[in-house]
PDB file of N, CA and C in Angstrom:
ATOM      1  N   MET A  16       0.824  -1.189   0.000  1.00  0.00           N
ATOM      2  CA  MET A  16       0.000   0.000   0.000  1.00  0.00           C
ATOM      3  C   MET A  16       0.870   1.255   0.000  1.00  0.00           C
ATOM      4  N   ARG A  17       1.929   1.207   0.760  1.00  0.00           N
ATOM      5  CA  ARG A  17       2.781   2.383   0.879  1.00  0.00           C
ATOM      6  C   ARG A  17       3.438   2.734  -0.458  1.00  0.00           C
ATOM      7  N   THR A  18       3.890   1.717  -1.186  1.00  0.00           N
ATOM      8  CA  THR A  18       4.533   1.959  -2.475  1.00  0.00           C
ATOM      9  C   THR A  18       3.553   2.577  -3.460  1.00  0.00           C
ATOM     10  N   GLY A  19       2.336   2.043  -3.500  1.00  0.00           N
ATOM     11  CA  GLY A  19       1.321   2.588  -4.392  1.00  0.00           C
ATOM     12  C   GLY A  19       0.982   4.028  -4.058  1.00  0.00           C
ATOM     13  N   ALA A  20       0.910   4.332  -2.778  1.00  0.00           N
ATOM     14  CA  ALA A  20       0.617   5.706  -2.359  1.00  0.00           C
ATOM     15  C   ALA A  20       1.742   6.647  -2.768  1.00  0.00           C
ATOM     16  N   ILE A  21       2.965   6.189  -2.642  1.00  0.00           N
ATOM     17  CA  ILE A  21       4.107   7.012  -3.033  1.00  0.00           C
ATOM     18  C   ILE A  21       4.098   7.255  -4.537  1.00  0.00           C
ATOM     19  N   VAL A  22       3.825   6.210  -5.312  1.00  0.00           N
ATOM     20  CA  VAL A  22       3.796   6.355  -6.769  1.00  0.00           C
ATOM     21  C   VAL A  22       2.667   7.290  -7.194  1.00  0.00           C
ATOM     22  N   CYS A  23       1.476   7.105  -6.626  1.00  0.00           N
ATOM     23  CA  CYS A  23       0.339   7.975  -6.971  1.00  0.00           C
ATOM     24  C   CYS A  23       0.614   9.423  -6.584  1.00  0.00           C
ATOM     25  N   THR A  24       1.184   9.628  -5.423  1.00  0.00           N
ATOM     26  CA  THR A  24       1.511  10.984  -4.988  1.00  0.00           C
ATOM     27  C   THR A  24       2.557  11.612  -5.899  1.00  0.00           C
ATOM     28  N   THR A  25       3.551  10.829  -6.292  1.00  0.00           N
ATOM     29  CA  THR A  25       4.586  11.330  -7.193  1.00  0.00           C
ATOM     30  C   THR A  25       4.000  11.714  -8.547  1.00  0.00           C
ATOM     31  N   LEU A  26       3.113  10.870  -9.077  1.00  0.00           N
ATOM     32  CA  LEU A  26       2.467  11.195 -10.349  1.00  0.00           C
ATOM     33  C   LEU A  26       1.659  12.485 -10.237  1.00  0.00           C
ATOM     34  N   PHE A  27       0.921  12.623  -9.151  1.00  0.00           N
ATOM     35  CA  PHE A  27       0.096  13.821  -8.964  1.00  0.00           C
ATOM     36  C   PHE A  27       0.954  15.072  -8.821  1.00  0.00           C
ATOM     37  N   VAL A  28       1.977  15.005  -7.991  1.00  0.00           N
ATOM     38  CA  VAL A  28       2.852  16.166  -7.783  1.00  0.00           C
ATOM     39  C   VAL A  28       3.578  16.519  -9.080  1.00  0.00           C
ATOM     40  N   GLY A  29       3.997  15.497  -9.827  1.00  0.00           N
ATOM     41  CA  GLY A  29       4.638  15.747 -11.117  1.00  0.00           C
ATOM     42  C   GLY A  29       3.712  16.450 -12.084  1.00  0.00           C
ATOM     43  N   TRP A  30       2.447  16.023 -12.112  1.00  0.00           N
ATOM     44  CA  TRP A  30       1.490  16.677 -13.002  1.00  0.00           C
ATOM     45  C   TRP A  30       1.235  18.117 -12.566  1.00  0.00           C
ATOM     46  N   VAL A  31       1.111  18.354 -11.268  1.00  0.00           N
ATOM     47  CA  VAL A  31       0.898  19.723 -10.777  1.00  0.00           C
ATOM     48  C   VAL A  31       2.079  20.612 -11.163  1.00  0.00           C
ATOM     49  N   ALA A  32       3.292  20.095 -11.016  1.00  0.00           N
ATOM     50  CA  ALA A  32       4.474  20.873 -11.401  1.00  0.00           C
ATOM     51  C   ALA A  32       4.457  21.171 -12.897  1.00  0.00           C
ATOM     52  N   LEU A  33       4.107  20.164 -13.695  1.00  0.00           N
ATOM     53  CA  LEU A  33       4.024  20.363 -15.137  1.00  0.00           C
ATOM     54  C   LEU A  33       2.954  21.395 -15.490  1.00  0.00           C
ATOM     55  N   ALA A  34       1.809  21.322 -14.822  1.00  0.00           N
ATOM     56  CA  ALA A  34       0.728  22.272 -15.085  1.00  0.00           C
ATOM     57  C   ALA A  34       1.142  23.694 -14.719  1.00  0.00           C
ATOM     58  N   LEU A  35       1.846  23.852 -13.612  1.00  0.00           N
ATOM     59  CA  LEU A  35       2.308  25.190 -13.221  1.00  0.00           C
ATOM     60  C   LEU A  35       3.329  25.741 -14.209  1.00  0.00           C
ATOM     61  N   VAL A  36       4.231  24.883 -14.660  1.00  0.00           N
ATOM     62  CA  VAL A  36       5.207  25.325 -15.662  1.00  0.00           C
ATOM     63  C   VAL A  36       4.486  25.725 -16.941  1.00  0.00           C
ATOM     64  N   GLN A  37       3.514  24.929 -17.349  1.00  0.00           N
ATOM     65  CA  GLN A  37       2.751  25.235 -18.557  1.00  0.00           C
ATOM     66  C   GLN A  37       1.958  26.532 -18.393  1.00  0.00           C
ATOM     67  N   LEU A  38       1.415  26.731 -17.218  1.00  0.00           N
ATOM     68  CA  LEU A  38       0.617  27.929 -16.961  1.00  0.00           C
ATOM     69  C   LEU A  38       1.454  29.202 -17.070  1.00  0.00           C
ATOM     70  N   TRP A  39       2.667  29.151 -16.525  1.00  0.00           N
ATOM     71  CA  TRP A  39       3.468  30.358 -16.451  1.00  0.00           C
ATOM     72  C   TRP A  39       4.408  30.562 -17.630  1.00  0.00           C
ATOM     73  N   THR A  40       4.803  29.489 -18.325  1.00  0.00           N
ATOM     74  CA  THR A  40       5.808  29.661 -19.378  1.00  0.00           C
ATOM     75  C   THR A  40       5.352  29.210 -20.755  1.00  0.00           C
ATOM     76  N   SER A  41       4.302  28.443 -20.865  1.00  0.00           N
ATOM     77  CA  SER A  41       3.879  27.854 -22.143  1.00  0.00           C
ATOM     78  C   SER A  41       5.032  27.085 -22.786  1.00  0.00           C
ATOM     79  N   ALA A  42       5.691  26.271 -21.986  1.00  0.00           N
ATOM     80  CA  ALA A  42       6.854  25.520 -22.441  1.00  0.00           C
ATOM     81  C   ALA A  42       6.486  24.424 -23.438  1.00  0.00           C
ATOM     82  N   LEU A  43       5.273  23.908 -23.344  1.00  0.00           N
ATOM     83  CA  LEU A  43       4.842  22.824 -24.226  1.00  0.00           C
ATOM     84  C   LEU A  43       3.717  23.303 -25.129  1.00  0.00           C
ATOM     85  N   ASP A  44       3.615  22.649 -26.277  1.00  0.00           N
ATOM     86  CA  ASP A  44       2.470  22.890 -27.147  1.00  0.00           C
ATOM     87  C   ASP A  44       1.207  22.416 -26.425  1.00  0.00           C
ATOM     88  N   GLY A  45       0.096  23.059 -26.681  1.00  0.00           N
ATOM     89  CA  GLY A  45      -1.150  22.721 -25.991  1.00  0.00           C
ATOM     90  C   GLY A  45      -1.557  21.273 -26.172  1.00  0.00           C
ATOM     91  N   ALA A  46      -1.438  20.756 -27.394  1.00  0.00           N
ATOM     92  CA  ALA A  46      -1.824  19.367 -27.662  1.00  0.00           C
ATOM     93  C   ALA A  46      -0.913  18.395 -26.911  1.00  0.00           C
ATOM     94  N   LEU A  47       0.369  18.701 -26.868  1.00  0.00           N
ATOM     95  CA  LEU A  47       1.307  17.837 -26.151  1.00  0.00           C
ATOM     96  C   LEU A  47       1.014  17.837 -24.654  1.00  0.00           C
ATOM     97  N   PHE A  48       0.687  19.003 -24.113  1.00  0.00           N
ATOM     98  CA  PHE A  48       0.346  19.091 -22.695  1.00  0.00           C
ATOM     99  C   PHE A  48      -0.888  18.253 -22.375  1.00  0.00           C
ATOM    100  N   VAL A  49      -1.890  18.296 -23.236  1.00  0.00           N
ATOM    101  CA  VAL A  49      -3.098  17.493 -23.023  1.00  0.00           C
ATOM    102  C   VAL A  49      -2.767  16.007 -23.090  1.00  0.00           C
ATOM    103  N   LYS A  50      -1.936  15.614 -24.046  1.00  0.00           N
ATOM    104  CA  LYS A  50      -1.551  14.202 -24.164  1.00  0.00           C
ATOM    105  C   LYS A  50      -0.798  13.731 -22.917  1.00  0.00           C
ATOM    106  N   ILE A  51       0.125  14.545 -22.446  1.00  0.00           N
ATOM    107  CA  ILE A  51       0.875  14.185 -21.240  1.00  0.00           C
ATOM    108  C   ILE A  51      -0.060  14.129 -20.036  1.00  0.00           C
ATOM    109  N   SER A  52      -0.980  15.075 -19.944  1.00  0.00           N
ATOM    110  CA  SER A  52      -1.931  15.089 -18.828  1.00  0.00           C
ATOM    111  C   SER A  52      -2.811  13.848 -18.839  1.00  0.00           C
ATOM    112  N   LEU A  53      -3.310  13.475 -20.009  1.00  0.00           N
ATOM    113  CA  LEU A  53      -4.145  12.273 -20.104  1.00  0.00           C
ATOM    114  C   LEU A  53      -3.353  11.017 -19.758  1.00  0.00           C
ATOM    115  N   THR A  54      -2.105  10.952 -20.207  1.00  0.00           N
ATOM    116  CA  THR A  54      -1.262   9.802 -19.896  1.00  0.00           C
ATOM    117  C   THR A  54      -0.997   9.711 -18.399  1.00  0.00           C
ATOM    118  N   LEU A  55      -0.659  10.832 -17.775  1.00  0.00           N
ATOM    119  CA  LEU A  55      -0.422  10.827 -16.329  1.00  0.00           C
ATOM    120  C   LEU A  55      -1.691  10.481 -15.564  1.00  0.00           C
ATOM    121  N   GLY A  56      -2.827  10.970 -16.030  1.00  0.00           N
ATOM    122  CA  GLY A  56      -4.098  10.630 -15.394  1.00  0.00           C
ATOM    123  C   GLY A  56      -4.402   9.145 -15.491  1.00  0.00           C
ATOM    124  N   ALA A  57      -4.159   8.566 -16.661  1.00  0.00           N
ATOM    125  CA  ALA A  57      -4.389   7.130 -16.839  1.00  0.00           C
ATOM    126  C   ALA A  57      -3.450   6.317 -15.954  1.00  0.00           C
ATOM    127  N   LEU A  58      -2.179   6.706 -15.899  1.00  0.00           N
ATOM    128  CA  LEU A  58      -1.227   6.002 -15.036  1.00  0.00           C
ATOM    129  C   LEU A  58      -1.624   6.111 -13.570  1.00  0.00           C
ATOM    130  N   PHE A  59      -2.112   7.276 -13.166  1.00  0.00           N
ATOM    131  CA  PHE A  59      -2.558   7.481 -11.791  1.00  0.00           C
ATOM    132  C   PHE A  59      -3.715   6.547 -11.459  1.00  0.00           C
ATOM    133  N   VAL A  60      -4.706   6.477 -12.344  1.00  0.00           N
ATOM    134  CA  VAL A  60      -5.875   5.627 -12.101  1.00  0.00           C
ATOM    135  C   VAL A  60      -5.476   4.153 -12.067  1.00  0.00           C
ATOM    136  N   ILE A  61      -4.614   3.731 -12.981  1.00  0.00           N
ATOM    137  CA  ILE A  61      -4.165   2.337 -13.001  1.00  0.00           C
ATOM    138  C   ILE A  61      -3.402   2.007 -11.726  1.00  0.00           C
ATOM    139  N   CYS A  62      -2.494   2.877 -11.325  1.00  0.00           N
ATOM    140  CA  CYS A  62      -1.713   2.658 -10.103  1.00  0.00           C
ATOM    141  C   CYS A  62      -2.621   2.597  -8.883  1.00  0.00           C
ATOM    142  N   LEU A  63      -3.591   3.491  -8.816  1.00  0.00           N
ATOM    143  CA  LEU A  63      -4.523   3.504  -7.694  1.00  0.00           C
ATOM    144  C   LEU A  63      -5.351   2.225  -7.659  1.00  0.00           C
ATOM    145  N   ALA A  64      -5.826   1.781  -8.808  1.00  0.00           N
ATOM    146  CA  ALA A  64      -6.630   0.556  -8.869  1.00  0.00           C
ATOM    147  C   ALA A  64      -5.813  -0.658  -8.445  1.00  0.00           C
ATOM    148  N   VAL A  65      -4.594  -0.769  -8.938  1.00  0.00           N
ATOM    149  CA  VAL A  65      -3.734  -1.901  -8.565  1.00  0.00           C
ATOM    150  C   VAL A  65      -3.454  -1.881  -7.072  1.00  0.00           C
ATOM    151  N   THR A  66      -3.195  -0.711  -6.523  1.00  0.00           N
ATOM    152  CA  THR A  66      -2.927  -0.589  -5.092  1.00  0.00           C
ATOM    153  C   THR A  66      -4.131  -1.010  -4.260  1.00  0.00           C
ATOM    154  N   LEU A  67      -5.318  -0.554  -4.646  1.00  0.00           N
ATOM    155  CA  LEU A  67      -6.521  -0.901  -3.887  1.00  0.00           C
ATOM    156  C   LEU A  67      -6.844  -2.386  -3.989  1.00  0.00           C
ATOM    157  N   VAL A  68      -6.680  -2.967  -5.167  1.00  0.00           N
ATOM    158  CA  VAL A  68      -6.933  -4.404  -5.328  1.00  0.00           C
ATOM    159  C   VAL A  68      -5.930  -5.208  -4.513  1.00  0.00           C
ATOM    160  N   ALA A  69      -4.668  -4.821  -4.550  1.00  0.00           N
ATOM    161  CA  ALA A  69      -3.647  -5.534  -3.777  1.00  0.00           C
ATOM    162  C   ALA A  69      -3.941  -5.453  -2.284  1.00  0.00           C
ATOM    163  N   ARG A  70      -4.375  -4.290  -1.820  1.00  0.00           N
ATOM    164  CA  ARG A  70      -4.717  -4.144  -0.402  1.00  0.00           C
ATOM    165  C   ARG A  70      -5.898  -5.027  -0.034  1.00  0.00           C
ATOM    166  N   GLU A  71      -6.890  -5.090  -0.910  1.00  0.00           N
ATOM    167  CA  GLU A  71      -8.073  -5.905  -0.648  1.00  0.00           C
ATOM    168  C   GLU A  71      -7.725  -7.390  -0.610  1.00  0.00           C
ATOM    169  N   VAL A  72      -6.889  -7.836  -1.534  1.00  0.00           N
ATOM    170  CA  VAL A  72      -6.464  -9.238  -1.551  1.00  0.00           C
ATOM    171  C   VAL A  72      -5.676  -9.565  -0.291  1.00  0.00           C
ATOM    172  N   LYS A  73      -4.791  -8.677   0.100  1.00  0.00           N
ATOM    173  CA  LYS A  73      -4.004  -8.896   1.319  1.00  0.00           C
ATOM    174  C   LYS A  73      -4.913  -8.973   2.542  1.00  0.00           C
ATOM    175  N   SER A  74      -5.899  -8.093   2.607  1.00  0.00           N
ATOM    176  CA  SER A  74      -6.845  -8.091   3.722  1.00  0.00           C
ATOM    177  C   SER A  74      -7.669  -9.376   3.744  1.00  0.00           C
ATOM    178  N   ASP A  75      -8.154  -9.805   2.573  1.00  0.00           N
ATOM    179  CA  ASP A  75      -8.930 -11.046   2.499  1.00  0.00           C
ATOM    180  C   ASP A  75      -8.098 -12.256   2.904  1.00  0.00           C
ATOM    181  N   ASN A  76      -6.845 -12.289   2.467  1.00  0.00           N
ATOM    182  CA  ASN A  76      -5.974 -13.406   2.840  1.00  0.00           C
ATOM    183  C   ASN A  76      -5.737 -13.448   4.342  1.00  0.00           C
ATOM    184  N   LYS A  77      -5.570 -12.287   4.953  1.00  0.00           N
ATOM    185  CA  LYS A  77      -5.366 -12.246   6.406  1.00  0.00           C
ATOM    186  C   LYS A  77      -6.620 -12.705   7.137  1.00  0.00           C
ATOM    187  N   LEU A  78      -7.795 -12.240   6.689  1.00  0.00           N
ATOM    188  CA  LEU A  78      -9.044 -12.671   7.318  1.00  0.00           C
ATOM    189  C   LEU A  78      -9.255 -14.174   7.155  1.00  0.00           C
ATOM    190  N   GLN A  79      -8.909 -14.698   5.991  1.00  0.00           N
ATOM    191  CA  GLN A  79      -9.059 -16.133   5.761  1.00  0.00           C
ATOM    192  C   GLN A  79      -8.074 -16.923   6.628  1.00  0.00           C
ATOM    193  N   LYS A  80      -6.866 -16.432   6.752  1.00  0.00           N
ATOM    194  CA  LYS A  80      -5.859 -17.099   7.576  1.00  0.00           C
ATOM    195  C   LYS A  80      -6.280 -17.117   9.041  1.00  0.00           C
ATOM    196  N   ASP A  81      -6.893 -16.029   9.507  1.00  0.00           N
ATOM    197  CA  ASP A  81      -7.333 -15.937  10.895  1.00  0.00           C
ATOM    198  C   ASP A  81      -8.651 -16.652  11.153  1.00  0.00           C
ATOM    199  N   GLY A  82      -9.283 -17.174  10.096  1.00  0.00           N
ATOM    200  CA  GLY A  82     -10.497 -17.958  10.250  1.00  0.00           C
ATOM    201  C   GLY A  82     -11.785 -17.165  10.308  1.00  0.00           C
ATOM    202  N   PHE A  83     -11.745 -15.904   9.924  1.00  0.00           N
ATOM    203  CA  PHE A  83     -12.955 -15.091   9.954  1.00  0.00           C
ATOM    204  C   PHE A  83     -13.833 -15.305   8.726  1.00  0.00           C
ATOM    205  N   ILE A  84     -13.235 -15.715   7.600  1.00  0.00           N
ATOM    206  CA  ILE A  84     -13.999 -16.023   6.391  1.00  0.00           C
ATOM    207  C   ILE A  84     -13.547 -17.372   5.860  1.00  0.00           C
ATOM    208  N   ASP A  85     -14.410 -17.981   5.052  1.00  0.00           N
ATOM    209  CA  ASP A  85     -14.074 -19.302   4.479  1.00  0.00           C
ATOM    210  C   ASP A  85     -13.248 -19.169   3.241  1.00  0.00           C
TER     211      ASP A  85
END
């Protein structure tokens, strides 16, 4: 869980930094900025989903090991 949170936070902070640079300097073409933003958003969602599923599987395995579920 911790690794996924770090990766998601890094992706988000990276996008915010990119957005601020784009806002103040127009360093990237508009279309390229949108493509990068969509890619970072997709990576963020995928990373978040994998992290949540992994946490759920780990929790279920622990409950099953402790005898709370079959």
